[in-house]
């Protein structure tokens, strides 16, 4: 075979390989490439949707936590400022504090005071129950009573306090008589 025939046949064979490569590219690779691009676009859109959904779930969890915190705040507020006058609860708290501090409280009266408008947006109004009582006991007992009253869950104020010395023989070791007026607050409607 002559050199020119070999050259022409090798050029013809190279041309066949080129045409074959173009055919393989156009029929197989190009269609597969479009499928890959479509799948990448779908994947990115699904990733974006997932990130959006995760963001919405996070926002919902935050809102749920806030609502639970608001409910917890409302519950704590209702302990400090009950929704009703709670006169029996107030009597029980005051007598319990007096007994815990070794004070004798033979008389205790209560009355509901007129409601006041609240300056706090959360509350509509604030009412008060006024407790008046006499107690007998030591000075240390009264200091403990006032300290416990200050740290009590329910919001209470000492409106007036009068201290009188009592003869030790008449009442035993309780040498002071305390006349107090205490306001206990509640949320008025």
XYZ file of C-alpha atoms in Angstrom:
189
model
C 0.000 0.000 0.000
C 1.324 3.313 -0.970
C 1.989 6.178 1.384
C -0.666 8.452 -0.141
C -3.317 5.724 0.224
C -2.281 5.175 3.826
C -2.526 8.889 4.459
C -5.992 9.165 2.882
C -7.232 6.077 4.706
C -5.903 7.392 8.054
C -7.558 10.782 7.416
C -10.784 8.982 6.500
C -10.530 6.871 9.673
C -9.850 10.009 11.764
C -12.896 11.658 10.180
C -15.000 8.573 11.075
C -13.787 8.746 14.676
C -14.642 12.460 14.810
C -18.127 11.849 13.401
C -18.583 8.940 15.829
C -17.500 11.114 18.732
C -19.944 13.847 17.698
C -22.746 11.279 17.378
C -21.971 9.791 20.814
C -21.844 13.306 22.265
C -25.120 14.410 20.668
C -27.110 11.233 21.404
C -25.782 10.161 24.802
C -23.771 12.810 26.579
C -25.812 15.875 25.646
C -29.144 14.330 26.752
C -27.536 12.997 29.927
C -26.004 16.400 30.600
C -29.438 18.049 30.331
C -30.838 15.452 32.723
C -28.009 16.169 35.174
C -28.633 19.926 34.926
C -32.372 19.384 35.542
C -31.618 17.183 38.534
C -29.199 19.767 39.933
C -31.863 22.458 39.570
C -34.408 20.191 41.299
C -31.898 19.430 44.058
C -31.157 23.123 44.632
C -34.866 23.992 44.690
C -35.503 21.181 47.185
C -32.587 22.357 49.328
C -34.001 25.886 49.258
C -37.476 24.604 50.164
C -35.968 22.544 52.985
C -34.074 25.537 54.353
C -37.271 27.615 54.161
C -39.227 24.886 55.948
C -36.538 24.621 58.633
C -36.654 28.402 59.051
C -40.467 28.290 59.403
C -40.241 25.421 61.884
C -37.679 27.394 63.907
C -39.930 30.453 63.884
C -42.884 28.331 64.998
C -40.807 26.809 67.804
C -39.766 30.309 68.879
C -43.401 31.437 68.868
C -44.393 28.348 70.829
C -41.646 29.043 73.389
C -42.769 32.662 73.646
C -46.362 31.626 74.186
C -45.277 29.133 76.839
C -43.162 31.840 78.472
C -46.163 34.170 78.369
C -48.314 31.488 79.971
C -45.614 30.920 82.587
C -45.399 34.680 83.194
C -49.177 34.876 83.535
C -49.100 31.957 85.989
C -46.365 33.612 88.074
C -48.238 36.897 87.927
C -51.410 35.206 89.148
C -49.455 33.857 92.133
C -48.235 37.336 93.061
C -51.502 39.037 92.065
C -54.354 36.511 92.167
C -57.362 36.940 89.876
C -59.759 37.268 92.824
C -59.420 38.862 96.275
C -58.471 35.503 97.809
C -59.359 36.603 101.323
C -59.169 33.089 102.752
C -55.790 32.534 101.103
C -54.510 35.838 102.524
C -55.748 34.965 106.030
C -54.078 31.566 105.760
C -50.783 33.118 104.596
C -50.730 35.752 107.343
C -51.629 33.302 110.116
C -49.064 30.836 108.762
C -46.342 33.504 108.732
C -47.308 34.587 112.258
C -47.198 30.993 113.541
C -43.866 30.328 111.810
C -42.367 33.316 113.633
C -43.925 32.455 117.037
C -46.418 35.295 117.007
C -49.882 34.837 118.481
C -52.575 36.444 116.335
C -55.889 36.203 118.184
C -57.816 38.684 116.013
C -57.768 39.198 112.279
C -60.290 41.087 110.151
C -60.399 41.769 106.455
C -62.165 44.098 104.024
C -61.961 44.640 100.283
C -60.715 48.097 99.279
C -61.864 49.890 96.100
C -60.095 48.973 92.856
C -57.412 51.170 91.372
C -56.530 51.463 87.696
C -53.228 49.851 86.842
C -50.446 51.687 85.045
C -49.103 48.372 83.742
C -50.523 47.320 80.338
C -50.784 43.658 81.325
C -53.138 44.411 84.215
C -56.561 46.000 83.882
C -56.799 47.105 87.480
C -55.489 46.310 90.911
C -57.661 45.677 93.943
C -56.625 45.293 97.547
C -57.799 43.331 100.541
C -56.963 45.070 103.800
C -56.135 42.811 106.745
C -56.144 44.286 110.259
C -54.866 42.173 113.113
C -53.238 42.159 116.498
C -50.297 39.906 117.241
C -48.309 39.205 120.375
C -44.711 38.106 120.407
C -41.049 38.982 120.627
C -39.272 41.632 118.617
C -37.230 38.963 116.792
C -40.455 37.169 115.855
C -41.845 40.371 114.368
C -38.641 40.993 112.423
C -38.886 37.464 111.005
C -42.583 37.991 110.207
C -41.864 41.202 108.289
C -38.967 39.561 106.452
C -41.160 36.619 105.447
C -43.951 38.995 104.442
C -41.519 40.887 102.239
C -40.381 37.643 100.530
C -43.873 36.152 100.313
C -45.141 35.103 96.881
C -48.254 37.242 97.109
C -47.751 40.989 96.838
C -48.479 42.592 100.225
C -47.680 45.938 101.859
C -47.651 46.904 105.508
C -49.857 49.987 105.637
C -49.423 50.645 109.343
C -47.659 49.031 112.275
C -48.063 50.008 115.905
C -45.889 48.468 118.618
C -46.931 48.517 122.274
C -45.071 47.042 125.221
C -47.116 44.558 127.222
C -46.509 43.507 130.806
C -44.646 40.173 130.758
C -46.695 38.676 133.566
C -49.983 39.323 131.791
C -49.123 37.587 128.516
C -46.148 35.420 129.406
C -42.985 35.907 127.368
C -44.758 37.773 124.571
C -43.781 41.223 125.671
C -44.936 43.239 122.617
C -48.311 43.762 121.021
C -48.327 44.588 117.307
C -51.315 46.204 115.651
C -50.969 45.950 111.881
C -52.841 46.849 108.737
C -51.607 44.920 105.687
C -52.806 45.328 102.090
C -52.799 42.240 99.875
C -53.250 42.996 96.173
C -55.127 41.139 93.447
C -55.978 41.638 89.761
C -59.288 43.427 89.498
C -61.513 42.817 86.457
